[in-house]
Amino acid sequence: MKKQMACMGAVGCLLLTLFCVPWMEKAGAAEKPIAKGAVLKALEEEMQRAKQILAQKGSPPPYFIGYQVTEIQSTTIAATRGALRSSDTNRFRFLDVDVRVGAYDLDNTHQIRGQRTPFQASALAPPTAIPIEDDVDAIKSVIWLETDRRYKQAVENLIKVKTNRAVMVAEDDQSPDFSREKPQTALLASASLNPDAAEWEKKARGLSALFKRYPIVLDSEVRFSADSTTRYIVNSEGTSVQDQSNHARLSIIARTKADDGMDLFRFESFDAHSLDRLPDEATTGRTIEKLAKDLAVLRTAPVIEPYTGPAILSGRASGVFFHEIFGHRIEGHRQKDAEGAQTFTRQVGQPVLPDFISVYDDPTAERAAGIDLNGTYDYDDEGVKAERVTVVEKGVLKNFLMSRSPVKGFDKSNGHGRKSVGYRAVGRQGNLIVQSSKKVSEAKLREMLIEEVKRQGKPYGLLFADISGGFTFTGRGTPQAFQVTPVMVYRVYPDGRPDELVRGAELIGTPLTSFSRIIASSDKEEVFNGICGAESGWVPVSAVSPGILTTQIEVQKSRKASDRPPILPPPDADKLLNK
Amino acid sequence: MKRNIKRLARSGVLPALCLLFVAVLARGQQPDRDADALLKAMRDEMARSTTQLKFNDLEKPYFIEYAVTEEESFGVSAAFGALVRSTHNRGRALKVQVRVGSYDLDNGDFISQSDFFSGGSFPTLLVIDDDYNALRHDLWLATDIAYKRALEQLSRKRAFVQNRVEDDEDKAPDFSREEAYAFIGPRQTIRFDQALWEKRAREWSNIFRQFPDIQQSSVSVTAHLVHKYLINSEGTVTRQPSVLVSVGVGATTQAIDGMRLSHFLPFYVTDLDQLPPPDEISRRVRQMAEDLTNLRIAPLLDTNYNGPVLLTGQASAEMFSQFLAPNLSGQRPPLAEQEQMRAAAAFSRSELAERLNQRVLPNFLSVFDDPKEQLKDGRTLIGAYDVDDQGVPARRVSLIEQGVLKNLLMSRRPRKGLLHSNGHGRSSLFGGASAQSGNLFIQASNGKSYEELKKQLMEMCRSQNLPWGILIKALNESGGGEGARGMTLSAPFLLYKVHVQDGREELIRGAAVSVSSIRALRDIAAAGNDAYILNRISSEAPSLLGSSIAPRSIIAPSVLIEEMDVKRSAASQQKPAIITHPYFNK
């Protein structure tokens, strides 16, 4: 339930999800071929049996059955102010069963129009826990019943779909419901992360204790997680894939309040495909120090004034911006959703960004700017091989991120069908990479900002150093406004005064026009790693972008009301003062 | 708040609380309370808050309470001979209650748009290390938030109360005055041999490989060590250890016509050593699987029935748990700002609360609740406790004497005429405490044997010209408060037609059993000389956030009820499985 909560009611994404589940992810590098184990054997054999029995006795028989088992071994450790908050190690296996009746052209998953539950089509939940031991008979004893149940649901749904089609006018997009894809076989495994929990508990305690030096930090947490995920994907078309991915994450959150009650936070995370690629304690310690100091400055920083004018978004801020505002709109299934806003549906072949900007999504990329990418994988969650997709070339829209749900003009998956346990896959981002051919140094970009400030006759420009996630509403019922939260925003003055940090900024305006106003980029590529929540659950993603300069961004003061700072001083305040 | 749900969910506190609990070895240690960092942090921050916490010129708190539930839990589950999960979690959840105003009118028990917890508090996660400074820091922040929320609630509540016509119910104070109480139970530890219980869970779950008609089955074993800490600004300081161990076995099947049939067999004890021997549990699992298999082919109820029903053992205790126990609560519903919430608030209103000194059962039945009883006939009562969740010592309460309602179970929320708690304020993880039973004893003065009861059932049928009567030996567990207020019993598991001609017992499936009202309990014609001990971990007071955990026991004799309705169950008929079980179709 916790997973659905964050995206309820909105086709949205929290790129920066502070307290969301550390999730599975892909590290292609060290994978080695291995022998077929009990899970694949059980899935394949039950698949054959179900196909056979349902072909004889099913009315109508299914045309597709898909099984996925997700095995997660996870360790999560959280500490605050030198003490553990939690330390949990878990291992589980979940089974998702997708049964389709009808035909590739029209099946039970077809969207039922007029139904006010837009996520109905993607939900397979709840997932079914299966044995974590390699006992083929025990694993099979769960699969068959789940298949039977999903089959009956599918038959019922197909009747609804057909009825709905009969009473509604023809849809604009007559694409099939499911694409035909080449079966894939792969058996890959890499070493699990297996962190030493006691050692990481010690580290987490030690690092989190650093915040004790900063009385203005009200609440803070250092969180370590290590997940090794094995996926087993089997379908009735002949796909049989087993692979493994590792994701280690060290994240830090710190919160405070300004005297007027405004909630302020700083968050930083380090993501890696192996434990040894996480930063050392000294580096993490410096980050903690920086976050605490940022908060100290933010607390007393002036509150932002409404502003419309030029701004620089740092590479990371731009990455979040692109992921949220642009990335979600190029997800394939969204072009077909009868309730969605279909933002880019009719713009293929037309310019949607300045001509010096190209956008790719490349799940096969492992690193960028020396940083491990979260959105790396070899096969997507429908067992389709990951492809690098050129979404925008020199400003012109070329392609969408496709799952096996075709849209008009795009009848194949390009390996972007992604989901978390319990959901049906839809087109999602992996590693979104923004590239620019109009690159200048960061110093030059700053000069250009100041020129633009003067040209527009503004008192100052803005520099967004850090933006945290938010929601992108693409539903028709909501305005196409975006909500990402700028965390570190500076006023950049044309007269050479030092930059001034401001707080409480909220971005407003119309997302699509924001992009057309980019006039240059920096030559420094930055990575934002996050975990994105949308209608097919949480998936790890990355956004890679250079810093960008846009001539117009609209900002207002955040209107969120909140409580005043604590009435009493911290319990250990006396001790701190005596020191 | 969302953040807290996530944190809780992940910390294991939530799963641990929501799962069934199991086996533990617990032995006393260090009674020295000064060595307890958590207790010291709670006391010191309490002392500071009571003396110093005050926002500008607004009211100071008149009452503050810290309740910490510290848990260590182990869980193992298996299906069809293989392990599905094996877990070990630790967590500490803190609930801070701040009351502003006065005992007569305060911020509590008021559901407003901005606060659905009616004065209770949503738990926050405390650090699990015994780190005094970190603990105090957490307590400090939580107290501050609770105080500010209390101030806002009180101003909303005052506005609401002013604009509303007072009814009789409102004439009681909001919070009862109670004496301070000190109880420092020993810190306990828990030893759970994970490998051993994994092995047993595998073995028990493997029994289902002998039952081809069972479609799905699972076995879980959990052991749960809880230390409940509670201190308040009135001077109450308590630390209460408890252990709950459970083995739960669930299975489902389908009848030929597709009807889903399921049963859950629980064992609850308070020490690992008290569990029945493994072989005995195996036997019971086998018995349950056989019963379920037999039920598959049992005939459906052919005609609706209105007449006498004999409930024996588990079925009788379960019936009292569902029909009687919730109605013995004197909990006055909270006020609600909005119309929609009012209905939800009134949901927990007792059907009997207004009938003090009236007859509610036949004169041969008496009822009392005694949380201080640990054992009955040598068997564990899991509803036992020393102090309730509001720091009030547990007390034996005589509720119904020779059929006449004499008293109600009370928390610190007074009602007219019952101004004090009697140690039955029991809490859930979410929301505040409410009056609930601990160990509820239903006793008969002239109990009869099973044969006598059955004979009486047949005689009653004969006199009403009924060819058969109804006998219920087992009911499914009600789903955590669901239906507890309704007058329909949870689905019968073992229900029989008793043929008047020859006394033959014929197993029947697909029946739903109900009574027209609580008054049906006055018409209990006879009771047995037996005493079935039913242990339950579901709460009987459904909170707005769903069910909650409050271990309790109901001890009841078999009963013969004069009139019940037995109808064909309205449960939707499923289609039989098309795919066959792979193991049995090799």
Coordinates of N, CA and C in Angstrom, one line a residue, chain A residues 15 46 48 70 148 287 313 328 367 395 428 482 494 525 532 556:
Chain A
L15 N 11.0 11.8 -8.5 CA 12.4 11.4 -8.8 C 13.2 11.3 -7.6
E46 N 5.1 -25.1 -15.5 CA 3.8 -24.7 -15.2 C 3.2 -24.0 -16.4
Q48 N 3.9 -24.5 -19.6 CA 3.5 -25.5 -20.6 C 2.1 -26.1 -20.2
T70 N 10.1 -12.1 -9.0 CA 11.1 -11.1 -8.5 C 11.6 -11.5 -7.2
D148 N -4.8 -19.7 -12.7 CA -6.2 -20.0 -12.9 C -7.1 -18.7 -12.5
T287 N 29.7 15.6 2.8 CA 28.4 15.9 2.3 C 27.4 16.2 3.4
L313 N 19.6 26.2 -14.8 CA 19.4 25.0 -14.0 C 20.7 24.2 -14.1
H328 N 8.2 12.1 -18.8 CA 6.9 11.4 -18.6 C 6.0 11.5 -19.8
R367 N 27.2 4.0 -16.9 CA 27.7 5.1 -16.1 C 27.7 6.3 -16.9
G395 N 16.2 18.5 -31.7 CA 15.0 19.2 -31.4 C 13.7 18.6 -31.9
R428 N 8.3 3.2 -19.6 CA 8.9 4.1 -18.6 C 10.3 4.5 -19.0
F482 N 3.5 21.9 -13.7 CA 4.3 20.9 -13.1 C 4.6 21.3 -11.6
P494 N 23.4 41.1 -11.7 CA 24.3 41.5 -12.8 C 25.4 42.4 -12.4
E525 N 28.3 17.6 -17.7 CA 27.2 16.7 -17.6 C 27.1 16.2 -16.2
C532 N 11.6 6.3 -9.4 CA 10.4 7.0 -9.9 C 9.2 6.2 -9.7
Q556 N 7.0 31.2 -8.0 CA 6.3 32.0 -7.0 C 6.7 31.5 -5.6

